[in-house]
Structures are given as structure tokens and as C-alpha cells.
PDB file of C-alpha atoms and ligand atoms in Angstrom:
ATOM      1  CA  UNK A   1     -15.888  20.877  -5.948  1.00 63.00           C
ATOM      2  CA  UNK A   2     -16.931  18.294  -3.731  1.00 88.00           C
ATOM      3  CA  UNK A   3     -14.622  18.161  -0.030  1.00 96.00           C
ATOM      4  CA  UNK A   4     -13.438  14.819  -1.155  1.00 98.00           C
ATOM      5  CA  UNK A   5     -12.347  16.212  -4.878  1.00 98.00           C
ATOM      6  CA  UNK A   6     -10.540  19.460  -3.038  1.00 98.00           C
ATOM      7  CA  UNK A   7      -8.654  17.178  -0.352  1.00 98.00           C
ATOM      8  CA  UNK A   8      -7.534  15.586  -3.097  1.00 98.00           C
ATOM      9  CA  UNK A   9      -6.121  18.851  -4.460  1.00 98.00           C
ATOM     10  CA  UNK A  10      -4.423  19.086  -1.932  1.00 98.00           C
ATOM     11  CA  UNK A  11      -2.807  15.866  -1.591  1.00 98.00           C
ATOM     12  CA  UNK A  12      -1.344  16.247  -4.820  1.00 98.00           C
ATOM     13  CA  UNK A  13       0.109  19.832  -4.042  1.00 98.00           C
ATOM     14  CA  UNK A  14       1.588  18.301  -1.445  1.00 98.00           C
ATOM     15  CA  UNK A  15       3.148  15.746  -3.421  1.00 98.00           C
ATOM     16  CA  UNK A  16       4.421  17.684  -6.062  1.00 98.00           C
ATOM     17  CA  UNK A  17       5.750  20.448  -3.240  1.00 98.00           C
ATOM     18  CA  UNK A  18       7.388  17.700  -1.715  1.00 98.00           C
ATOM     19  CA  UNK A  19       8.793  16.291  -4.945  1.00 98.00           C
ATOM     20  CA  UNK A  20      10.531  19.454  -5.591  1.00 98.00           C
ATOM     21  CA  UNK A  21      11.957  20.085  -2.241  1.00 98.00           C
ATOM     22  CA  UNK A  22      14.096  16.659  -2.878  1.00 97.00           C
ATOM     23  CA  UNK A  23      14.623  16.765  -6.847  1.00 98.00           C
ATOM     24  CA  UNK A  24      12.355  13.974  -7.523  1.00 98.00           C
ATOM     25  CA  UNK A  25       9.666  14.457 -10.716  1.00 97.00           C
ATOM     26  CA  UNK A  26       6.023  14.704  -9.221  1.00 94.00           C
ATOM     27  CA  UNK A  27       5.260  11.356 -11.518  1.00 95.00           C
ATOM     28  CA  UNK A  28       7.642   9.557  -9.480  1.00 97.00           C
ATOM     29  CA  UNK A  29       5.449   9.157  -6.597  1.00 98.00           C
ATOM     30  CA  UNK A  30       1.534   7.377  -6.963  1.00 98.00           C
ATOM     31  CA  UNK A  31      -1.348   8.255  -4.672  1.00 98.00           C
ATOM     32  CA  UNK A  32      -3.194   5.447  -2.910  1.00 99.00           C
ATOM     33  CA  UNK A  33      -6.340   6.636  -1.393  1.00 98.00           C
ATOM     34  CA  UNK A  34      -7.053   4.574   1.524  1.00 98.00           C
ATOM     35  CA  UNK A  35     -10.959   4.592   1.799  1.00 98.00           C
ATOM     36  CA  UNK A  36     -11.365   1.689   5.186  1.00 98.00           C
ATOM     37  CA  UNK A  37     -14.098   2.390   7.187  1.00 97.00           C
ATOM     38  CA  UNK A  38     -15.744   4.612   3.871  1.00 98.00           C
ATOM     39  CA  UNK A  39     -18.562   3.691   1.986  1.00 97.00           C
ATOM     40  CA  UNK A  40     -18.692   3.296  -1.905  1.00 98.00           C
ATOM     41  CA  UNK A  41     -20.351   6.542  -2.547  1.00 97.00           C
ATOM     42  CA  UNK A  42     -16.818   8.459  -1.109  1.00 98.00           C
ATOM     43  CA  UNK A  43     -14.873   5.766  -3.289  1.00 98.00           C
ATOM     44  CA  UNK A  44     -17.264   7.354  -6.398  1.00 98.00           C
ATOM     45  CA  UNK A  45     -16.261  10.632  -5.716  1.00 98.00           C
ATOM     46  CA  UNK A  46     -12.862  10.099  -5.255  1.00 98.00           C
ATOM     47  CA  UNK A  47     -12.769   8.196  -8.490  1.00 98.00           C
ATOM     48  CA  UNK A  48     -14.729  10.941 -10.295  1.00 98.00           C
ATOM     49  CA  UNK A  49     -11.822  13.536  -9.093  1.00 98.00           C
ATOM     50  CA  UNK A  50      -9.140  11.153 -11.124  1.00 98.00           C
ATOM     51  CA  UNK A  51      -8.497   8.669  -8.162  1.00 98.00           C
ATOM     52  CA  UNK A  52      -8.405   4.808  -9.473  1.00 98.00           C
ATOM     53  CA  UNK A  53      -5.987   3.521  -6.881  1.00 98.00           C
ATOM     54  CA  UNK A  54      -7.666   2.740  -3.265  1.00 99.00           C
ATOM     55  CA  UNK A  55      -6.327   0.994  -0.235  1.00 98.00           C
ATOM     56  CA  UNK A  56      -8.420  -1.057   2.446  1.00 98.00           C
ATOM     57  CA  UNK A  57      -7.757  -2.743   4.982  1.00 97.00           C
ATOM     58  CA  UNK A  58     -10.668  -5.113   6.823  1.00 97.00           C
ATOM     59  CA  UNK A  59     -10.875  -7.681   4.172  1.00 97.00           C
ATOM     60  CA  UNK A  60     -15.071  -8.132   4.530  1.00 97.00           C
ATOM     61  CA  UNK A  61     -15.433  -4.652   4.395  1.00 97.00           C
ATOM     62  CA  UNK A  62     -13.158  -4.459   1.039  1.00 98.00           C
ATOM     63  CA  UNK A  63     -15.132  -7.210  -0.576  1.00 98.00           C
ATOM     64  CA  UNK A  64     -18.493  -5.415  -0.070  1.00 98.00           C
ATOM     65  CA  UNK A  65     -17.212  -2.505  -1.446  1.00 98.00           C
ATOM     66  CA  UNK A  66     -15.221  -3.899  -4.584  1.00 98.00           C
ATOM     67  CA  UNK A  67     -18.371  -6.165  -5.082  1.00 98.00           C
ATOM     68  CA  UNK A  68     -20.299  -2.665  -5.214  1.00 98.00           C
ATOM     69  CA  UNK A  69     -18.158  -0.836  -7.734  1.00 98.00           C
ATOM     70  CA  UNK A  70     -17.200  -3.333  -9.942  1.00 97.00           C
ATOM     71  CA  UNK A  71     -18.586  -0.850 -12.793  1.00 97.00           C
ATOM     72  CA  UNK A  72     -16.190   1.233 -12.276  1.00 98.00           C
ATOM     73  CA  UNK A  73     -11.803   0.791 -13.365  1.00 98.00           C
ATOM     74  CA  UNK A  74     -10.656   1.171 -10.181  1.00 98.00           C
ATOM     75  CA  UNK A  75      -7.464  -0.759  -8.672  1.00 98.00           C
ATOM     76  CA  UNK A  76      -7.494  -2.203  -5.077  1.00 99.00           C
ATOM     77  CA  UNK A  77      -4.665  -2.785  -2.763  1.00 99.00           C
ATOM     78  CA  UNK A  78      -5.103  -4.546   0.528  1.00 98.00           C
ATOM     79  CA  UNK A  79      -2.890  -2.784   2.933  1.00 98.00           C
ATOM     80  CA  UNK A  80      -4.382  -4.532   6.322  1.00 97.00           C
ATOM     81  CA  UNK A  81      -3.168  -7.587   8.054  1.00 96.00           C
ATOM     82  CA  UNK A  82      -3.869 -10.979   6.560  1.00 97.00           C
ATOM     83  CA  UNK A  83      -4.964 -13.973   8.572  1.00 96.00           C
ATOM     84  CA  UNK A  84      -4.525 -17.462   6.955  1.00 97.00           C
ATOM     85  CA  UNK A  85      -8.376 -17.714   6.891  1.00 97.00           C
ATOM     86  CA  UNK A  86      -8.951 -14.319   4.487  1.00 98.00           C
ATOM     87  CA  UNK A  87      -6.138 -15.176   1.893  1.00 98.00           C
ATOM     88  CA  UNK A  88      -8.877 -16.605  -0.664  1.00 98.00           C
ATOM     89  CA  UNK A  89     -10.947 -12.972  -0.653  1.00 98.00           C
ATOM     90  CA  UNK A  90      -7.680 -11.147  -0.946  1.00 98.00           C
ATOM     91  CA  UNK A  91      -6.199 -13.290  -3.936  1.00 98.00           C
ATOM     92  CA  UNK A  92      -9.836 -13.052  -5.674  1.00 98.00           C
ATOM     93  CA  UNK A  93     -11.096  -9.618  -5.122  1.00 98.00           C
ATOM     94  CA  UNK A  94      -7.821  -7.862  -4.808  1.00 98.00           C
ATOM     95  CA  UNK A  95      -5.360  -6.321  -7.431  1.00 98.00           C
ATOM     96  CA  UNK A  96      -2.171  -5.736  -4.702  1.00 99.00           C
ATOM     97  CA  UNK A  97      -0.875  -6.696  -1.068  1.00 98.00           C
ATOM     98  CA  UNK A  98       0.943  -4.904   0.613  1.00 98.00           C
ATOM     99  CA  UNK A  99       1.317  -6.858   3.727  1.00 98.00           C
ATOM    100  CA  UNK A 100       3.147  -9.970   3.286  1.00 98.00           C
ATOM    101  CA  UNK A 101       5.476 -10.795   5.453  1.00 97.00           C
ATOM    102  CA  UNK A 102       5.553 -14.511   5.835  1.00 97.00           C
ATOM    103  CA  UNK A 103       5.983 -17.286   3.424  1.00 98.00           C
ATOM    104  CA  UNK A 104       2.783 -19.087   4.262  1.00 98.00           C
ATOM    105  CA  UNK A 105       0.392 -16.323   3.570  1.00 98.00           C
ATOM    106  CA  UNK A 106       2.100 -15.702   0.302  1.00 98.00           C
ATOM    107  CA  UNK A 107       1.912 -19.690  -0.641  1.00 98.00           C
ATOM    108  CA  UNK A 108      -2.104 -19.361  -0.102  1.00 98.00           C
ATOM    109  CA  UNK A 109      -2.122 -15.995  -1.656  1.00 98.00           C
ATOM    110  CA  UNK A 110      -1.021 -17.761  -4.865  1.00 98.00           C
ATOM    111  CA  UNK A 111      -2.489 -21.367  -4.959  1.00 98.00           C
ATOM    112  CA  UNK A 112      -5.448 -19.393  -4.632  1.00 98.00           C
ATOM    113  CA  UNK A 113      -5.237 -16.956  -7.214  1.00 98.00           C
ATOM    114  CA  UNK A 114      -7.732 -17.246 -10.071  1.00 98.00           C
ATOM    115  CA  UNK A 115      -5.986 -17.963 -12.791  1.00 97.00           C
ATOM    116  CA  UNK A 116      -8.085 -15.575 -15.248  1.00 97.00           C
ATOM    117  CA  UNK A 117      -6.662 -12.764 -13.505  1.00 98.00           C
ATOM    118  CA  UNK A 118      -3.257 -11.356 -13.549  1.00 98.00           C
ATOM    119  CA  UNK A 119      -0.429 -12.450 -10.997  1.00 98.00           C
ATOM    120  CA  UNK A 120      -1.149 -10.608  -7.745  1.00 98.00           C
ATOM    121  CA  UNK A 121       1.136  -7.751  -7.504  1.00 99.00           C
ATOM    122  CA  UNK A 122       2.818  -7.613  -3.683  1.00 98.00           C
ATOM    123  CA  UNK A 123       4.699  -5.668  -1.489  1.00 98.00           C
ATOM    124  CA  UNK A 124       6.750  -7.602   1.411  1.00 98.00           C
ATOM    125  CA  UNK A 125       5.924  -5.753   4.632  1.00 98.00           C
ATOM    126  CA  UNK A 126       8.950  -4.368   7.031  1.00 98.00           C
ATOM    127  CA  UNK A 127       8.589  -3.740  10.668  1.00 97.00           C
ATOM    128  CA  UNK A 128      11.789  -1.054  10.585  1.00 95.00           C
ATOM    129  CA  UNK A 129      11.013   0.662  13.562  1.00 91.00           C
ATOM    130  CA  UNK A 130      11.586  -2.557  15.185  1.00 87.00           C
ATOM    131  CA  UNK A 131       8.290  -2.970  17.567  1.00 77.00           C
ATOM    132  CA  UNK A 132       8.455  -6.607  18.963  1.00 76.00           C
ATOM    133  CA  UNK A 133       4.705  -6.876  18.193  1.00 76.00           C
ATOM    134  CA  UNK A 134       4.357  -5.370  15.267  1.00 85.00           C
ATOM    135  CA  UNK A 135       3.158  -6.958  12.306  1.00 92.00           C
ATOM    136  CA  UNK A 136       6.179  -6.926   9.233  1.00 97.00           C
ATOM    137  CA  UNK A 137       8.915  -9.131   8.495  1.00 97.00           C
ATOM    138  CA  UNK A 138      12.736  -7.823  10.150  1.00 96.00           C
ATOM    139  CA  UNK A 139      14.754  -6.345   8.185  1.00 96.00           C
ATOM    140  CA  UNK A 140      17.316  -8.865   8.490  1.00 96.00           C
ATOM    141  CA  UNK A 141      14.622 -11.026   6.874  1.00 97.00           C
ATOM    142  CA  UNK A 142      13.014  -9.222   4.074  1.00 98.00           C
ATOM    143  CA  UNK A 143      15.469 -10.367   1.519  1.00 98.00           C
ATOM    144  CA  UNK A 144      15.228 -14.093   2.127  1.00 98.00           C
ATOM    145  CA  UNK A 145      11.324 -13.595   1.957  1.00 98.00           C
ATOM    146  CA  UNK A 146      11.746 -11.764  -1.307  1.00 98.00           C
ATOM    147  CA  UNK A 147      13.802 -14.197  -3.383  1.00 98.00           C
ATOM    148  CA  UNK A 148      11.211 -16.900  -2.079  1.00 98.00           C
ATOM    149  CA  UNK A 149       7.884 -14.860  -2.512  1.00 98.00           C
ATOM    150  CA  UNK A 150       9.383 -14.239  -6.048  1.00 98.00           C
ATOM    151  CA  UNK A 151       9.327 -17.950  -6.966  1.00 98.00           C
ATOM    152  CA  UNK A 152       5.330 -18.512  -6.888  1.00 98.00           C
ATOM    153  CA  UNK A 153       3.880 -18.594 -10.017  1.00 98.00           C
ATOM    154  CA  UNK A 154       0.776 -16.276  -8.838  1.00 98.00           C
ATOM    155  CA  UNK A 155       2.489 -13.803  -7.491  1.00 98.00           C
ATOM    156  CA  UNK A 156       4.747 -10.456  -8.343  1.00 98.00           C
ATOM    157  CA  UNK A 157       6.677  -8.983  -5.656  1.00 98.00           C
ATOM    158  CA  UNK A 158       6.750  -5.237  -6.637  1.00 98.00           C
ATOM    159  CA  UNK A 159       8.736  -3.784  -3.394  1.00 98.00           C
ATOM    160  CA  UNK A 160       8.286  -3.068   0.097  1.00 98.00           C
ATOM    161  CA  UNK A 161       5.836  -1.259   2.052  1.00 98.00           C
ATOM    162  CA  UNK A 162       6.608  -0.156   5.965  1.00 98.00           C
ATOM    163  CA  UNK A 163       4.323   1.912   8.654  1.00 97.00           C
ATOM    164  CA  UNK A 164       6.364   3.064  11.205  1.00 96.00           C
ATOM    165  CA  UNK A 165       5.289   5.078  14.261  1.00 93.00           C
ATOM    166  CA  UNK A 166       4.320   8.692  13.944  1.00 91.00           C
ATOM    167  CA  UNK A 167       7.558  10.043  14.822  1.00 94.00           C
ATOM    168  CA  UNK A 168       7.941  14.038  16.387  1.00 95.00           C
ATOM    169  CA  UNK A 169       9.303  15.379  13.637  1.00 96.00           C
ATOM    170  CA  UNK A 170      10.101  15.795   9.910  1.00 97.00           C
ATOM    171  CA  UNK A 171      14.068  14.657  10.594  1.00 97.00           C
ATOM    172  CA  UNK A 172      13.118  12.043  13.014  1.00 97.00           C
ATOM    173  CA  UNK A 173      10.444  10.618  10.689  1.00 97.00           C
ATOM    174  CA  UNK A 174      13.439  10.457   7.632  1.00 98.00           C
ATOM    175  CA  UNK A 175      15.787   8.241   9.850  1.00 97.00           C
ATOM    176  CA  UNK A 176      13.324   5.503  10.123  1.00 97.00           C
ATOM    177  CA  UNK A 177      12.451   5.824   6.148  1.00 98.00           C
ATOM    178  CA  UNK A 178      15.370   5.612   5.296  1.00 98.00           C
ATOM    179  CA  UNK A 179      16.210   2.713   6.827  1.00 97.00           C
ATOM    180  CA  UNK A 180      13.680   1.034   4.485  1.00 98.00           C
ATOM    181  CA  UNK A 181      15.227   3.015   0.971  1.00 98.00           C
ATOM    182  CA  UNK A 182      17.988   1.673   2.100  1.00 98.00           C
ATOM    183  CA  UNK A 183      16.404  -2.541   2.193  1.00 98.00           C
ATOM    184  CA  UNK A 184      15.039  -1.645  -0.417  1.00 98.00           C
ATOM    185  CA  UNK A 185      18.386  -0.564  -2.245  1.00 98.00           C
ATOM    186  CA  UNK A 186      20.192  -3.174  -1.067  1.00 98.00           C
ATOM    187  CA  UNK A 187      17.679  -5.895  -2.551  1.00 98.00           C
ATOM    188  CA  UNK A 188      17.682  -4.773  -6.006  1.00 98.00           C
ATOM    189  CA  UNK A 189      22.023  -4.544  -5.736  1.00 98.00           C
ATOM    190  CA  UNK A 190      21.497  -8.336  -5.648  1.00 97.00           C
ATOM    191  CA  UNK A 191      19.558  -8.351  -9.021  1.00 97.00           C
ATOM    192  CA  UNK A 192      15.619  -8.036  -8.030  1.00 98.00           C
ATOM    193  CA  UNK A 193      13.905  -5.432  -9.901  1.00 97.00           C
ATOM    194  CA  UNK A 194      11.785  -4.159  -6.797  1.00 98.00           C
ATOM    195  CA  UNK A 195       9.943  -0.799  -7.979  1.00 98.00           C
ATOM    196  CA  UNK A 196       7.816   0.128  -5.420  1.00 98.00           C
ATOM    197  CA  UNK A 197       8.149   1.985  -2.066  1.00 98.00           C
ATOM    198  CA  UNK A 198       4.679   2.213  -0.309  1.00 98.00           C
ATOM    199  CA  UNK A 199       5.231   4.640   2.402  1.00 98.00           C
ATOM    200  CA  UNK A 200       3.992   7.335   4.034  1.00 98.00           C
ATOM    201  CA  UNK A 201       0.729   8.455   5.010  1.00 98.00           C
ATOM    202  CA  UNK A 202      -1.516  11.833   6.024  1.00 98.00           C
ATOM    203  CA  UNK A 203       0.855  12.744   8.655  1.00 96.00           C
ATOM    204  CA  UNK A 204       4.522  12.119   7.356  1.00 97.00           C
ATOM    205  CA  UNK A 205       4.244  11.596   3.434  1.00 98.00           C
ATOM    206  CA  UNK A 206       6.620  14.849   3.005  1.00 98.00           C
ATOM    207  CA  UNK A 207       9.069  12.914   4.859  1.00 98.00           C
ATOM    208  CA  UNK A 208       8.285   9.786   3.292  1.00 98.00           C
ATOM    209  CA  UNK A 209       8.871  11.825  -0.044  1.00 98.00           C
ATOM    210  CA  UNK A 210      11.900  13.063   1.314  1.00 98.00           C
ATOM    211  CA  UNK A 211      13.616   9.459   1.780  1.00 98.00           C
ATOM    212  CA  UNK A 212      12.116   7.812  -1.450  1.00 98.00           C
ATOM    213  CA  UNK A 213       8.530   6.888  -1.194  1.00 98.00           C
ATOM    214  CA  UNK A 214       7.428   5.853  -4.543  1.00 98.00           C
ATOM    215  CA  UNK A 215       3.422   4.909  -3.037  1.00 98.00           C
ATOM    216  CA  UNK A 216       1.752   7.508  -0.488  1.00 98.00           C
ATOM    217  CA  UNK A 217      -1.059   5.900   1.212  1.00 98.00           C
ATOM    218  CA  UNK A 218      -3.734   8.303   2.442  1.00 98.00           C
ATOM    219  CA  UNK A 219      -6.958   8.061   4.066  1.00 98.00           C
ATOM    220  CA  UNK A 220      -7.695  10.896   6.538  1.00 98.00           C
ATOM    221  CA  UNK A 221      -6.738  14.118   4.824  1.00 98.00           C
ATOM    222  CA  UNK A 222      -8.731  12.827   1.726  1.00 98.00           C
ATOM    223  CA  UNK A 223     -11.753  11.071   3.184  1.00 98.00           C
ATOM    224  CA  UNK A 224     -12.067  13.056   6.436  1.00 97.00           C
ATOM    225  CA  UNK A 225     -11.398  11.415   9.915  1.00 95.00           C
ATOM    226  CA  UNK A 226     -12.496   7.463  10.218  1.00 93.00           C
ATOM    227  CA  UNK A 227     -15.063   7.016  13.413  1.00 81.00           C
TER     228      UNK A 227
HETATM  229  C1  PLP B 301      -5.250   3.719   7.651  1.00 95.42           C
HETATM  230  C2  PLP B 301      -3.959   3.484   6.959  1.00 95.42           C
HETATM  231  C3  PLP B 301      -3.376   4.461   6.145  1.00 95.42           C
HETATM  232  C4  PLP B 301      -3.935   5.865   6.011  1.00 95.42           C
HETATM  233  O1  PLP B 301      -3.701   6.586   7.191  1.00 95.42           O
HETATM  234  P1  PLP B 301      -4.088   8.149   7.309  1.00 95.42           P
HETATM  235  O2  PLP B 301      -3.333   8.589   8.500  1.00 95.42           O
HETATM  236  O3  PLP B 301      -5.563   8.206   7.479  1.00 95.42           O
HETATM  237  O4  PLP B 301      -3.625   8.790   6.064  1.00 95.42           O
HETATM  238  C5  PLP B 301      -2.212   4.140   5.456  1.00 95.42           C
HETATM  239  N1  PLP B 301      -1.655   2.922   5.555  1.00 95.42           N
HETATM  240  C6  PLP B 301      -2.184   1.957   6.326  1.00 95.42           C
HETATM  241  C7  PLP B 301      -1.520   0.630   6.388  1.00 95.42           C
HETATM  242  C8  PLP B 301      -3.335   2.217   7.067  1.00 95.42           C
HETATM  243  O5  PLP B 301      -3.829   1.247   7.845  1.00 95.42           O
END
């Protein structure tokens, strides 16, 4: 086995460990290997271990890569942030966002969808850890952004995704998660059907797990550490 296939062993042990510890079915929670800064020839073996989902995040860099491996059914999220200048590469080479989190972007993201392809499936992103710089829509906010990202034609919202800080430990980590289970709860109690979670990553996904992740998004402990 190649290091990338084994890491990816291991990923999933973890996720089905972690499943169990909280009563959750293993299927329950999806794997998206997160492959920035990696060339295609990782993104190959990956895929020939059973991987099809990846996650980047420098849009150029994505591009090259997607452009490269176009042979191969593989599904790409962009999980980086999104300036007003990049939303035509995202909306043409991409199959998910993960990081809305204002109207605007989401307005370009789907005039400029191509309209062979399906609607772009999104996740609105959260700050919930509440960083005044940090990129993410508040909390207070994500609902309003929801109902109105859910009215362009090009577009699917499919949940939220957050990326809090590393916190210290496994109980610390689950009080900021669950602070976005519970947005995300409270959204579909007013009648959207949001089914996706996209949180935690490497370092926390147990916790992440733990507090409803239904998307784990890992890079390091598959790929190996970025330079
Ligand atoms: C890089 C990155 C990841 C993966 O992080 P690891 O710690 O390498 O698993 C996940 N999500 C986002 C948004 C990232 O930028």
C-alpha cells in the first residue's frame, strides 16, 4: 500500500471509531480529502484508494489540477476564501463551495454558472467561534443568507460548513461544534432541508463526529504535512 492509500485507512478507522463512540452509522459521515498545496499525482493515488471527493482551496492552483484530471470521476469542493474576481473559475471548474458567506459572491457564483452543468451545490460558511476577522457569516446571520442564497436559480445550498480554532481539548472542541449543529438545527425547524455539516479536520474530526459532522475535511493526516 502506498502512504497515501494507508493514511487513508486510517482516516476511515477513525471515522467509523468515532461513529460508534456517539451512535451514529459510519455512512453518516463523508470524507473530503483536502489535497491544496498537492500535486495531481497524490490526487491519483488517493483516488485509486476509493477517494472521489477532494477539497482545495487556492482557486489557480485547483483549476490546474481539475484541468489535469479531468479523466478521472472525481468531485471538487472549493473550501478556500472567494474573492469577487475568482467566482467565474469556481462556478466553472467546481462541483461545491463551501465558503459562502455573503450574498454577492453567491449572486456571481450563479449568473456565472454554466448552464450545462448541474446547480452548484453550497455550503454557507459560519464564523462560530466568533473571531472579528475571520472570514464566515455570524451566526445571527446565517439564516437570512440561507433563505436568500436558496432563491438563485444556479445554486443549491446543501448546509453549513465552520473552521473554528484548534481548541485544547476534545470537550472544549464539542462546545464550539455544537454551536453550529445547533444553526444548523434551527434552520431546517423553519422548513429548509439543509443536509450537510462540513466540519472537522485532521486534528478535531472525533470531536467534530461527536457534535454532528456529516463532511470531515482532511488534508494533513492523508497527504502528509503541506510546506
Ligand atoms: C487545509 C484545510 C483543511 C485540512 O486541514 P488539515 O489540518 O490538514 O486536515 C480543512 N478545511 C479547510 C477549510 C482547510 O483550509
Amino acid at each position: 500500500m502506498t502512504m497515501i492509500a494507508d493514511n487513508l485507512q486510517r482516516i476511515h478507522d477513525r471515522i467509523a471509531q468515532a461513529c460508534q463512540a456517539s451512535d451514529r452509522l459510519p455512512t453518516s459521515v463523508g470524507l473530503l480529502a483536502v489535497s491544496k498545496t498537492f500535486g495531481p499525482d497524490a490526487v491519483v493515488q488517493a483516488h485509486a484508494a476509493g477517494q472521489t471527493a477532494f477539497g482545495e482551496n487556492y482557486i489557480q492552483e485547483a483549476v490546474d489540477k481539475i484541468t489535469a484530471l479531468t479523466h478521472l470521476p472525481l468531485q471538487w469542493h472549493c473550501i478556500g476564501p472567494i474573492q469577487s474576481n475568482k467566482t467565474r473559475l469556481v462556478a466553472t471548474h467546481f462541483d461545491w463551495v463551501h465558503t459562502v458567506d455573503r450574498l454577492k459572491i453567491a449572486q456571481r457564483l450563479s449568473e456565472q454558472r454554466p448552464a450545462h452543468l448541474p446547480p452548484l451545490q453550497v455550503c454557507i460558511q459560519v464564523n462560530v467561534d466568533g473571531g472579528p476577522t475571520k472570514s464566515g457569516v455570524a451566526p445571527a446571520e446565517a439564516l437570512a443568507l440561507a433563505r436568500e442564497v436558496a432563491t438563485l436559480p444556479r445554486l443549491q445550498v446543501r448546509g453549513l460548513m465552520c473552521i473554528p480554532e484548534i481548541a485544547p481539548d476534545f470537550v472544549a472542541a464539542c462546545v464550539v461544534f455544537a454551536r453550529a449543529r445547533a444553526l444548523f438545527d434551527q434552520i431546517n425547524s423553519t422548513g429548509m432541508t439543509l443536509d450537510t455539516l462540513s466540519m472537522g479536520m485532521s486534528a478535531d474530526l472525533e470531536a467534530a463526529i461527536a457534535s454532528g459532522s456529516t463532511l470531515v475535511r482532511v488534508g494533513s493526516a492523508i497527504f502528509g504535512e503541506r510546506r
